[in-house]
């Protein structure tokens, strides 16, 4: 698992073979670790592909990377 994540970080999304890509997508823990490390390391290869995917899909919802503080949600009837 750690080796797959390290390889994915090193080669970027374009450098992954189909088997490794499928293994990452099928392993929620590895995918979560990859996601965390991409953002923690500001991995340009992955972030650039993500940004390009947004511009290629005009219907993609854009959520702020740093949501505004909207306070704590409340429970109904509490």
JSON list of N, CA and C in Angstrom, two decimals:
[
{"chain": "A", "resi": 1, "resn": "UNK", "atom": "N", "xyz": [0.83, -1.19, 0.00]},
{"chain": "A", "resi": 1, "resn": "UNK", "atom": "CA", "xyz": [0.00, 0.00, 0.00]},
{"chain": "A", "resi": 1, "resn": "UNK", "atom": "C", "xyz": [0.87, 1.26, 0.00]},
{"chain": "A", "resi": 2, "resn": "UNK", "atom": "N", "xyz": [1.82, 1.34, 0.91]},
{"chain": "A", "resi": 2, "resn": "UNK", "atom": "CA", "xyz": [2.69, 2.52, 1.00]},
{"chain": "A", "resi": 2, "resn": "UNK", "atom": "C", "xyz": [3.52, 2.68, -0.27]},
{"chain": "A", "resi": 3, "resn": "UNK", "atom": "N", "xyz": [3.93, 1.55, -0.85]},
{"chain": "A", "resi": 3, "resn": "UNK", "atom": "CA", "xyz": [4.72, 1.62, -2.09]},
{"chain": "A", "resi": 3, "resn": "UNK", "atom": "C", "xyz": [3.89, 2.16, -3.24]},
{"chain": "A", "resi": 4, "resn": "UNK", "atom": "N", "xyz": [2.62, 1.76, -3.32]},
{"chain": "A", "resi": 4, "resn": "UNK", "atom": "CA", "xyz": [1.74, 2.27, -4.38]},
{"chain": "A", "resi": 4, "resn": "UNK", "atom": "C", "xyz": [1.54, 3.77, -4.24]},
{"chain": "A", "resi": 5, "resn": "UNK", "atom": "N", "xyz": [1.32, 4.23, -3.02]},
{"chain": "A", "resi": 5, "resn": "UNK", "atom": "CA", "xyz": [1.13, 5.66, -2.78]},
{"chain": "A", "resi": 5, "resn": "UNK", "atom": "C", "xyz": [2.39, 6.42, -3.14]},
{"chain": "A", "resi": 6, "resn": "UNK", "atom": "N", "xyz": [3.54, 5.92, -2.72]},
{"chain": "A", "resi": 6, "resn": "UNK", "atom": "CA", "xyz": [4.82, 6.58, -3.02]},
{"chain": "A", "resi": 6, "resn": "UNK", "atom": "C", "xyz": [5.05, 6.64, -4.53]},
{"chain": "A", "resi": 7, "resn": "UNK", "atom": "N", "xyz": [4.76, 5.55, -5.22]},
{"chain": "A", "resi": 7, "resn": "UNK", "atom": "CA", "xyz": [4.93, 5.53, -6.68]},
{"chain": "A", "resi": 7, "resn": "UNK", "atom": "C", "xyz": [3.99, 6.54, -7.33]},
{"chain": "A", "resi": 8, "resn": "UNK", "atom": "N", "xyz": [2.75, 6.59, -6.88]},
{"chain": "A", "resi": 8, "resn": "UNK", "atom": "CA", "xyz": [1.78, 7.53, -7.45]},
{"chain": "A", "resi": 8, "resn": "UNK", "atom": "C", "xyz": [2.22, 8.97, -7.25]},
{"chain": "A", "resi": 9, "resn": "UNK", "atom": "N", "xyz": [2.77, 9.28, -6.09]},
{"chain": "A", "resi": 9, "resn": "UNK", "atom": "CA", "xyz": [3.26, 10.63, -5.83]},
{"chain": "A", "resi": 9, "resn": "UNK", "atom": "C", "xyz": [4.46, 10.95, -6.72]},
{"chain": "A", "resi": 10, "resn": "UNK", "atom": "N", "xyz": [5.30, 9.97, -6.94]},
{"chain": "A", "resi": 10, "resn": "UNK", "atom": "CA", "xyz": [6.52, 10.17, -7.73]},
{"chain": "A", "resi": 10, "resn": "UNK", "atom": "C", "xyz": [6.22, 10.38, -9.21]},
{"chain": "A", "resi": 11, "resn": "UNK", "atom": "N", "xyz": [5.36, 9.54, -9.79]},
{"chain": "A", "resi": 11, "resn": "UNK", "atom": "CA", "xyz": [5.15, 9.58, -11.24]},
{"chain": "A", "resi": 11, "resn": "UNK", "atom": "C", "xyz": [3.96, 10.42, -11.65]},
{"chain": "A", "resi": 12, "resn": "UNK", "atom": "N", "xyz": [3.09, 10.77, -10.72]},
{"chain": "A", "resi": 12, "resn": "UNK", "atom": "CA", "xyz": [1.90, 11.55, -11.06]},
{"chain": "A", "resi": 12, "resn": "UNK", "atom": "C", "xyz": [0.84, 10.69, -11.71]},
{"chain": "A", "resi": 13, "resn": "UNK", "atom": "N", "xyz": [-0.35, 11.25, -11.90]},
{"chain": "A", "resi": 13, "resn": "UNK", "atom": "CA", "xyz": [-1.45, 10.46, -12.44]},
{"chain": "A", "resi": 13, "resn": "UNK", "atom": "C", "xyz": [-1.21, 9.97, -13.87]},
{"chain": "A", "resi": 14, "resn": "UNK", "atom": "N", "xyz": [-0.50, 10.74, -14.66]},
{"chain": "A", "resi": 14, "resn": "UNK", "atom": "CA", "xyz": [-0.25, 10.34, -16.05]},
{"chain": "A", "resi": 14, "resn": "UNK", "atom": "C", "xyz": [0.76, 9.19, -16.14]},
{"chain": "A", "resi": 15, "resn": "UNK", "atom": "N", "xyz": [1.58, 9.01, -15.12]},
{"chain": "A", "resi": 15, "resn": "UNK", "atom": "CA", "xyz": [2.61, 7.98, -15.15]},
{"chain": "A", "resi": 15, "resn": "UNK", "atom": "C", "xyz": [2.20, 6.64, -14.57]},
{"chain": "A", "resi": 16, "resn": "UNK", "atom": "N", "xyz": [0.97, 6.56, -14.07]},
{"chain": "A", "resi": 16, "resn": "UNK", "atom": "CA", "xyz": [0.51, 5.30, -13.47]},
{"chain": "A", "resi": 16, "resn": "UNK", "atom": "C", "xyz": [0.01, 4.34, -14.53]},
{"chain": "A", "resi": 17, "resn": "UNK", "atom": "N", "xyz": [0.40, 3.08, -14.41]},
{"chain": "A", "resi": 17, "resn": "UNK", "atom": "CA", "xyz": [-0.16, 2.08, -15.31]},
{"chain": "A", "resi": 17, "resn": "UNK", "atom": "C", "xyz": [-1.57, 1.72, -14.84]},
{"chain": "A", "resi": 18, "resn": "UNK", "atom": "N", "xyz": [-2.32, 1.08, -15.70]},
{"chain": "A", "resi": 18, "resn": "UNK", "atom": "CA", "xyz": [-3.72, 0.78, -15.41]},
{"chain": "A", "resi": 18, "resn": "UNK", "atom": "C", "xyz": [-3.89, -0.07, -14.16]},
{"chain": "A", "resi": 19, "resn": "UNK", "atom": "N", "xyz": [-3.02, -1.05, -13.96]},
{"chain": "A", "resi": 19, "resn": "UNK", "atom": "CA", "xyz": [-3.14, -1.94, -12.79]},
{"chain": "A", "resi": 19, "resn": "UNK", "atom": "C", "xyz": [-2.93, -1.17, -11.49]},
{"chain": "A", "resi": 20, "resn": "UNK", "atom": "N", "xyz": [-1.95, -0.28, -11.46]},
{"chain": "A", "resi": 20, "resn": "UNK", "atom": "CA", "xyz": [-1.69, 0.51, -10.25]},
{"chain": "A", "resi": 20, "resn": "UNK", "atom": "C", "xyz": [-2.83, 1.49, -10.00]},
{"chain": "A", "resi": 21, "resn": "UNK", "atom": "N", "xyz": [-3.33, 2.08, -11.06]},
{"chain": "A", "resi": 21, "resn": "UNK", "atom": "CA", "xyz": [-4.45, 3.02, -10.93]},
{"chain": "A", "resi": 21, "resn": "UNK", "atom": "C", "xyz": [-5.68, 2.30, -10.36]},
{"chain": "A", "resi": 22, "resn": "UNK", "atom": "N", "xyz": [-5.97, 1.13, -10.88]},
{"chain": "A", "resi": 22, "resn": "UNK", "atom": "CA", "xyz": [-7.11, 0.36, -10.39]},
{"chain": "A", "resi": 22, "resn": "UNK", "atom": "C", "xyz": [-6.90, -0.08, -8.94]},
{"chain": "A", "resi": 23, "resn": "UNK", "atom": "N", "xyz": [-5.68, -0.47, -8.59]},
{"chain": "A", "resi": 23, "resn": "UNK", "atom": "CA", "xyz": [-5.38, -0.87, -7.21]},
{"chain": "A", "resi": 23, "resn": "UNK", "atom": "C", "xyz": [-5.60, 0.29, -6.25]},
{"chain": "A", "resi": 24, "resn": "UNK", "atom": "N", "xyz": [-5.18, 1.49, -6.63]},
{"chain": "A", "resi": 24, "resn": "UNK", "atom": "CA", "xyz": [-5.39, 2.66, -5.78]},
{"chain": "A", "resi": 24, "resn": "UNK", "atom": "C", "xyz": [-6.87, 2.98, -5.63]},
{"chain": "A", "resi": 25, "resn": "UNK", "atom": "N", "xyz": [-7.60, 2.94, -6.74]},
{"chain": "A", "resi": 25, "resn": "UNK", "atom": "CA", "xyz": [-9.03, 3.25, -6.69]},
{"chain": "A", "resi": 25, "resn": "UNK", "atom": "C", "xyz": [-9.81, 2.20, -5.91]},
{"chain": "A", "resi": 26, "resn": "UNK", "atom": "N", "xyz": [-9.29, 0.99, -5.83]},
{"chain": "A", "resi": 26, "resn": "UNK", "atom": "CA", "xyz": [-9.96, -0.10, -5.12]},
{"chain": "A", "resi": 26, "resn": "UNK", "atom": "C", "xyz": [-9.58, -0.17, -3.64]},
{"chain": "A", "resi": 27, "resn": "UNK", "atom": "N", "xyz": [-8.67, 0.67, -3.20]},
{"chain": "A", "resi": 27, "resn": "UNK", "atom": "CA", "xyz": [-8.17, 0.64, -1.83]},
{"chain": "A", "resi": 27, "resn": "UNK", "atom": "C", "xyz": [-8.46, 2.00, -1.18]},
{"chain": "A", "resi": 28, "resn": "UNK", "atom": "N", "xyz": [-9.57, 2.11, -0.43]},
{"chain": "A", "resi": 28, "resn": "UNK", "atom": "CA", "xyz": [-9.93, 3.41, 0.13]},
{"chain": "A", "resi": 28, "resn": "UNK", "atom": "C", "xyz": [-8.88, 4.00, 1.08]},
{"chain": "A", "resi": 29, "resn": "UNK", "atom": "N", "xyz": [-8.16, 3.16, 1.79]},
{"chain": "A", "resi": 29, "resn": "UNK", "atom": "CA", "xyz": [-7.13, 3.67, 2.70]},
{"chain": "A", "resi": 29, "resn": "UNK", "atom": "C", "xyz": [-5.97, 4.27, 1.89]},
{"chain": "A", "resi": 30, "resn": "UNK", "atom": "N", "xyz": [-5.51, 3.56, 0.87]},
{"chain": "A", "resi": 30, "resn": "UNK", "atom": "CA", "xyz": [-4.43, 4.07, 0.03]},
{"chain": "A", "resi": 30, "resn": "UNK", "atom": "C", "xyz": [-4.86, 5.34, -0.68]},
{"chain": "A", "resi": 31, "resn": "UNK", "atom": "N", "xyz": [-6.08, 5.37, -1.18]},
{"chain": "A", "resi": 31, "resn": "UNK", "atom": "CA", "xyz": [-6.58, 6.56, -1.87]},
{"chain": "A", "resi": 31, "resn": "UNK", "atom": "C", "xyz": [-6.66, 7.75, -0.92]},
{"chain": "A", "resi": 32, "resn": "UNK", "atom": "N", "xyz": [-7.08, 7.50, 0.30]},
{"chain": "A", "resi": 32, "resn": "UNK", "atom": "CA", "xyz": [-7.13, 8.56, 1.30]},
{"chain": "A", "resi": 32, "resn": "UNK", "atom": "C", "xyz": [-5.73, 9.08, 1.63]},
{"chain": "A", "resi": 33, "resn": "UNK", "atom": "N", "xyz": [-4.78, 8.18, 1.76]},
{"chain": "A", "resi": 33, "resn": "UNK", "atom": "CA", "xyz": [-3.40, 8.59, 2.05]},
{"chain": "A", "resi": 33, "resn": "UNK", "atom": "C", "xyz": [-2.81, 9.37, 0.88]},
{"chain": "A", "resi": 34, "resn": "UNK", "atom": "N", "xyz": [-3.09, 8.92, -0.34]},
{"chain": "A", "resi": 34, "resn": "UNK", "atom": "CA", "xyz": [-2.62, 9.65, -1.51]},
{"chain": "A", "resi": 34, "resn": "UNK", "atom": "C", "xyz": [-3.21, 11.05, -1.54]},
{"chain": "A", "resi": 35, "resn": "UNK", "atom": "N", "xyz": [-4.50, 11.15, -1.31]},
{"chain": "A", "resi": 35, "resn": "UNK", "atom": "CA", "xyz": [-5.17, 12.45, -1.29]},
{"chain": "A", "resi": 35, "resn": "UNK", "atom": "C", "xyz": [-4.54, 13.39, -0.26]},
{"chain": "A", "resi": 36, "resn": "UNK", "atom": "N", "xyz": [-4.34, 12.88, 0.94]},
{"chain": "A", "resi": 36, "resn": "UNK", "atom": "CA", "xyz": [-3.76, 13.71, 2.01]},
{"chain": "A", "resi": 36, "resn": "UNK", "atom": "C", "xyz": [-2.35, 14.17, 1.64]},
{"chain": "A", "resi": 37, "resn": "UNK", "atom": "N", "xyz": [-1.55, 13.28, 1.10]},
{"chain": "A", "resi": 37, "resn": "UNK", "atom": "CA", "xyz": [-0.16, 13.63, 0.77]},
{"chain": "A", "resi": 37, "resn": "UNK", "atom": "C", "xyz": [-0.06, 14.55, -0.43]},
{"chain": "A", "resi": 38, "resn": "UNK", "atom": "N", "xyz": [-0.95, 14.39, -1.40]},
{"chain": "A", "resi": 38, "resn": "UNK", "atom": "CA", "xyz": [-0.96, 15.31, -2.56]},
{"chain": "A", "resi": 38, "resn": "UNK", "atom": "C", "xyz": [-1.15, 16.73, -2.07]},
{"chain": "A", "resi": 39, "resn": "UNK", "atom": "N", "xyz": [-2.12, 16.95, -1.19]},
{"chain": "A", "resi": 39, "resn": "UNK", "atom": "CA", "xyz": [-2.39, 18.31, -0.72]},
{"chain": "A", "resi": 39, "resn": "UNK", "atom": "C", "xyz": [-1.35, 18.78, 0.29]},
{"chain": "A", "resi": 40, "resn": "UNK", "atom": "N", "xyz": [-0.87, 17.90, 1.15]},
{"chain": "A", "resi": 40, "resn": "UNK", "atom": "CA", "xyz": [0.14, 18.30, 2.14]},
{"chain": "A", "resi": 40, "resn": "UNK", "atom": "C", "xyz": [1.45, 18.69, 1.47]},
{"chain": "A", "resi": 41, "resn": "UNK", "atom": "N", "xyz": [1.80, 17.99, 0.38]},
{"chain": "A", "resi": 41, "resn": "UNK", "atom": "CA", "xyz": [3.06, 18.26, -0.31]},
{"chain": "A", "resi": 41, "resn": "UNK", "atom": "C", "xyz": [2.89, 19.24, -1.47]},
{"chain": "A", "resi": 42, "resn": "UNK", "atom": "N", "xyz": [1.66, 19.68, -1.70]},
{"chain": "A", "resi": 42, "resn": "UNK", "atom": "CA", "xyz": [1.37, 20.57, -2.84]},
{"chain": "A", "resi": 42, "resn": "UNK", "atom": "C", "xyz": [1.95, 19.96, -4.12]},
{"chain": "A", "resi": 43, "resn": "UNK", "atom": "N", "xyz": [1.64, 18.68, -4.34]},
{"chain": "A", "resi": 43, "resn": "UNK", "atom": "CA", "xyz": [2.18, 17.92, -5.46]},
{"chain": "A", "resi": 43, "resn": "UNK", "atom": "C", "xyz": [1.61, 18.47, -6.77]},
{"chain": "A", "resi": 44, "resn": "UNK", "atom": "N", "xyz": [2.45, 19.18, -7.52]},
{"chain": "A", "resi": 44, "resn": "UNK", "atom": "CA", "xyz": [2.01, 19.88, -8.72]},
{"chain": "A", "resi": 44, "resn": "UNK", "atom": "C", "xyz": [1.46, 18.94, -9.78]},
{"chain": "A", "resi": 45, "resn": "UNK", "atom": "N", "xyz": [2.06, 17.77, -9.95]},
{"chain": "A", "resi": 45, "resn": "UNK", "atom": "CA", "xyz": [1.58, 16.85, -10.99]},
{"chain": "A", "resi": 45, "resn": "UNK", "atom": "C", "xyz": [0.12, 16.49, -10.77]},
{"chain": "A", "resi": 46, "resn": "UNK", "atom": "N", "xyz": [-0.25, 16.20, -9.54]},
{"chain": "A", "resi": 46, "resn": "UNK", "atom": "CA", "xyz": [-1.63, 15.83, -9.23]},
{"chain": "A", "resi": 46, "resn": "UNK", "atom": "C", "xyz": [-2.55, 17.04, -9.21]},
{"chain": "A", "resi": 47, "resn": "UNK", "atom": "N", "xyz": [-2.11, 18.13, -8.61]},
{"chain": "A", "resi": 47, "resn": "UNK", "atom": "CA", "xyz": [-2.97, 19.31, -8.49]},
{"chain": "A", "resi": 47, "resn": "UNK", "atom": "C", "xyz": [-3.23, 19.94, -9.85]},
{"chain": "A", "resi": 48, "resn": "UNK", "atom": "N", "xyz": [-2.24, 19.95, -10.73]},
{"chain": "A", "resi": 48, "resn": "UNK", "atom": "CA", "xyz": [-2.43, 20.51, -12.07]},
{"chain": "A", "resi": 48, "resn": "UNK", "atom": "C", "xyz": [-3.47, 19.71, -12.86]},
{"chain": "A", "resi": 49, "resn": "UNK", "atom": "N", "xyz": [-3.45, 18.38, -12.73]},
{"chain": "A", "resi": 49, "resn": "UNK", "atom": "CA", "xyz": [-4.45, 17.56, -13.41]},
{"chain": "A", "resi": 49, "resn": "UNK", "atom": "C", "xyz": [-5.83, 17.83, -12.84]},
{"chain": "A", "resi": 50, "resn": "UNK", "atom": "N", "xyz": [-5.92, 18.00, -11.53]},
{"chain": "A", "resi": 50, "resn": "UNK", "atom": "CA", "xyz": [-7.21, 18.32, -10.90]},
{"chain": "A", "resi": 50, "resn": "UNK", "atom": "C", "xyz": [-7.72, 19.66, -11.41]},
{"chain": "A", "resi": 51, "resn": "UNK", "atom": "N", "xyz": [-6.86, 20.67, -11.47]},
{"chain": "A", "resi": 51, "resn": "UNK", "atom": "CA", "xyz": [-7.28, 21.98, -11.97]},
{"chain": "A", "resi": 51, "resn": "UNK", "atom": "C", "xyz": [-7.73, 21.91, -13.43]},
{"chain": "A", "resi": 52, "resn": "UNK", "atom": "N", "xyz": [-7.02, 21.14, -14.24]},
{"chain": "A", "resi": 52, "resn": "UNK", "atom": "CA", "xyz": [-7.39, 20.98, -15.64]},
{"chain": "A", "resi": 52, "resn": "UNK", "atom": "C", "xyz": [-8.75, 20.29, -15.76]},
{"chain": "A", "resi": 53, "resn": "UNK", "atom": "N", "xyz": [-9.03, 19.34, -14.88]},
{"chain": "A", "resi": 53, "resn": "UNK", "atom": "CA", "xyz": [-10.32, 18.64, -14.95]},
{"chain": "A", "resi": 53, "resn": "UNK", "atom": "C", "xyz": [-11.47, 19.59, -14.65]},
{"chain": "A", "resi": 54, "resn": "UNK", "atom": "N", "xyz": [-11.24, 20.55, -13.78]},
{"chain": "A", "resi": 54, "resn": "UNK", "atom": "CA", "xyz": [-12.28, 21.53, -13.46]},
{"chain": "A", "resi": 54, "resn": "UNK", "atom": "C", "xyz": [-12.57, 22.40, -14.67]},
{"chain": "A", "resi": 55, "resn": "UNK", "atom": "N", "xyz": [-11.52, 22.88, -15.33]},
{"chain": "A", "resi": 55, "resn": "UNK", "atom": "CA", "xyz": [-11.73, 23.75, -16.49]},
{"chain": "A", "resi": 55, "resn": "UNK", "atom": "C", "xyz": [-12.33, 22.98, -17.67]},
{"chain": "A", "resi": 56, "resn": "UNK", "atom": "N", "xyz": [-12.12, 21.66, -17.74]},
{"chain": "A", "resi": 56, "resn": "UNK", "atom": "CA", "xyz": [-12.68, 20.85, -18.82]},
{"chain": "A", "resi": 56, "resn": "UNK", "atom": "C", "xyz": [-14.14, 20.48, -18.60]},
{"chain": "A", "resi": 57, "resn": "UNK", "atom": "N", "xyz": [-14.63, 20.62, -17.38]},
{"chain": "A", "resi": 57, "resn": "UNK", "atom": "CA", "xyz": [-16.01, 20.26, -17.07]},
{"chain": "A", "resi": 57, "resn": "UNK", "atom": "C", "xyz": [-16.74, 21.47, -16.50]},
{"chain": "A", "resi": 58, "resn": "UNK", "atom": "N", "xyz": [-17.49, 22.19, -17.34]},
{"chain": "A", "resi": 58, "resn": "UNK", "atom": "CA", "xyz": [-18.16, 23.41, -16.86]},
{"chain": "A", "resi": 58, "resn": "UNK", "atom": "C", "xyz": [-19.23, 23.12, -15.82]},
{"chain": "A", "resi": 59, "resn": "UNK", "atom": "N", "xyz": [-19.63, 21.87, -15.67]},
{"chain": "A", "resi": 59, "resn": "UNK", "atom": "CA", "xyz": [-20.66, 21.53, -14.69]},
{"chain": "A", "resi": 59, "resn": "UNK", "atom": "C", "xyz": [-20.09, 21.06, -13.36]},
{"chain": "A", "resi": 60, "resn": "UNK", "atom": "N", "xyz": [-18.77, 21.02, -13.25]},
{"chain": "A", "resi": 60, "resn": "UNK", "atom": "CA", "xyz": [-18.14, 20.57, -12.01]},
{"chain": "A", "resi": 60, "resn": "UNK", "atom": "C", "xyz": [-18.41, 21.60, -10.91]},
{"chain": "A", "resi": 61, "resn": "UNK", "atom": "N", "xyz": [-18.90, 21.13, -9.77]},
{"chain": "A", "resi": 61, "resn": "UNK", "atom": "CA", "xyz": [-19.12, 22.08, -8.67]},
{"chain": "A", "resi": 61, "resn": "UNK", "atom": "C", "xyz": [-17.79, 22.55, -8.10]},
{"chain": "A", "resi": 62, "resn": "UNK", "atom": "N", "xyz": [-17.69, 23.83, -7.87]},
{"chain": "A", "resi": 62, "resn": "UNK", "atom": "CA", "xyz": [-16.46, 24.38, -7.30]},
{"chain": "A", "resi": 62, "resn": "UNK", "atom": "C", "xyz": [-16.71, 24.71, -5.84]},
{"chain": "A", "resi": 63, "resn": "UNK", "atom": "N", "xyz": [-16.00, 24.03, -4.98]},
{"chain": "A", "resi": 63, "resn": "UNK", "atom": "CA", "xyz": [-16.09, 24.29, -3.55]},
{"chain": "A", "resi": 63, "resn": "UNK", "atom": "C", "xyz": [-14.82, 25.00, -3.13]},
{"chain": "A", "resi": 64, "resn": "UNK", "atom": "N", "xyz": [-14.93, 25.96, -2.23]},
{"chain": "A", "resi": 64, "resn": "UNK", "atom": "CA", "xyz": [-13.73, 26.66, -1.79]},
{"chain": "A", "resi": 64, "resn": "UNK", "atom": "C", "xyz": [-12.77, 25.70, -1.09]},
{"chain": "A", "resi": 65, "resn": "UNK", "atom": "N", "xyz": [-11.47, 25.90, -1.32]},
{"chain": "A", "resi": 65, "resn": "UNK", "atom": "CA", "xyz": [-10.48, 25.06, -0.65]},
{"chain": "A", "resi": 65, "resn": "UNK", "atom": "C", "xyz": [-10.43, 25.34, 0.83]},
{"chain": "A", "resi": 66, "resn": "UNK", "atom": "N", "xyz": [-10.77, 26.55, 1.22]},
{"chain": "A", "resi": 66, "resn": "UNK", "atom": "CA", "xyz": [-10.80, 26.94, 2.62]},
{"chain": "A", "resi": 66, "resn": "UNK", "atom": "C", "xyz": [-12.19, 27.52, 2.90]},
{"chain": "A", "resi": 67, "resn": "UNK", "atom": "N", "xyz": [-13.15, 26.67, 3.26]},
{"chain": "A", "resi": 67, "resn": "UNK", "atom": "CA", "xyz": [-14.52, 27.14, 3.47]},
{"chain": "A", "resi": 67, "resn": "UNK", "atom": "C", "xyz": [-14.59, 28.25, 4.51]},
{"chain": "A", "resi": 68, "resn": "UNK", "atom": "N", "xyz": [-15.50, 29.17, 4.26]},
{"chain": "A", "resi": 68, "resn": "UNK", "atom": "CA", "xyz": [-15.70, 30.25, 5.22]},
{"chain": "A", "resi": 68, "resn": "UNK", "atom": "C", "xyz": [-16.28, 29.67, 6.50]},
{"chain": "A", "resi": 69, "resn": "UNK", "atom": "N", "xyz": [-15.93, 30.27, 7.60]},
{"chain": "A", "resi": 69, "resn": "UNK", "atom": "CA", "xyz": [-16.44, 29.81, 8.89]},
{"chain": "A", "resi": 69, "resn": "UNK", "atom": "C", "xyz": [-17.92, 30.14, 8.97]},
{"chain": "A", "resi": 70, "resn": "UNK", "atom": "N", "xyz": [-18.73, 29.12, 9.00]},
{"chain": "A", "resi": 70, "resn": "UNK", "atom": "CA", "xyz": [-20.17, 29.31, 9.07]},
{"chain": "A", "resi": 70, "resn": "UNK", "atom": "C", "xyz": [-20.72, 28.89, 10.42]},
{"chain": "A", "resi": 71, "resn": "UNK", "atom": "N", "xyz": [-19.85, 28.72, 11.38]},
{"chain": "A", "resi": 71, "resn": "UNK", "atom": "CA", "xyz": [-20.29, 28.31, 12.71]},
{"chain": "A", "resi": 71, "resn": "UNK", "atom": "C", "xyz": [-20.58, 26.83, 12.75]},
{"chain": "A", "resi": 72, "resn": "UNK", "atom": "N", "xyz": [-20.95, 26.36, 13.91]},
{"chain": "A", "resi": 72, "resn": "UNK", "atom": "CA", "xyz": [-21.24, 24.94, 14.10]},
{"chain": "A", "resi": 72, "resn": "UNK", "atom": "C", "xyz": [-22.69, 24.66, 13.70]},
{"chain": "A", "resi": 73, "resn": "UNK", "atom": "N", "xyz": [-22.91, 23.55, 13.00]},
{"chain": "A", "resi": 73, "resn": "UNK", "atom": "CA", "xyz": [-24.30, 23.18, 12.68]},
{"chain": "A", "resi": 73, "resn": "UNK", "atom": "C", "xyz": [-25.05, 22.82, 13.95]},
{"chain": "A", "resi": 74, "resn": "UNK", "atom": "N", "xyz": [-26.34, 23.03, 13.92]},
{"chain": "A", "resi": 74, "resn": "UNK", "atom": "CA", "xyz": [-27.16, 22.71, 15.09]},
{"chain": "A", "resi": 74, "resn": "UNK", "atom": "C", "xyz": [-28.07, 21.55, 14.75]},
{"chain": "A", "resi": 75, "resn": "UNK", "atom": "N", "xyz": [-28.44, 20.80, 15.76]},
{"chain": "A", "resi": 75, "resn": "UNK", "atom": "CA", "xyz": [-29.36, 19.69, 15.58]},
{"chain": "A", "resi": 75, "resn": "UNK", "atom": "C", "xyz": [-30.79, 20.21, 15.64]},
{"chain": "A", "resi": 76, "resn": "UNK", "atom": "N", "xyz": [-31.64, 19.69, 14.80]},
{"chain": "A", "resi": 76, "resn": "UNK", "atom": "CA", "xyz": [-33.05, 20.09, 14.81]},
{"chain": "A", "resi": 76, "resn": "UNK", "atom": "C", "xyz": [-33.67, 19.68, 16.14]},
{"chain": "A", "resi": 77, "resn": "UNK", "atom": "N", "xyz": [-34.37, 20.59, 16.76]},
{"chain": "A", "resi": 77, "resn": "UNK", "atom": "CA", "xyz": [-35.06, 20.31, 18.00]},
{"chain": "A", "resi": 77, "resn": "UNK", "atom": "C", "xyz": [-34.16, 20.28, 19.23]},
{"chain": "A", "resi": 78, "resn": "UNK", "atom": "N", "xyz": [-32.90, 20.65, 19.07]},
{"chain": "A", "resi": 78, "resn": "UNK", "atom": "CA", "xyz": [-31.98, 20.61, 20.21]},
{"chain": "A", "resi": 78, "resn": "UNK", "atom": "C", "xyz": [-32.01, 21.91, 20.98]}
]
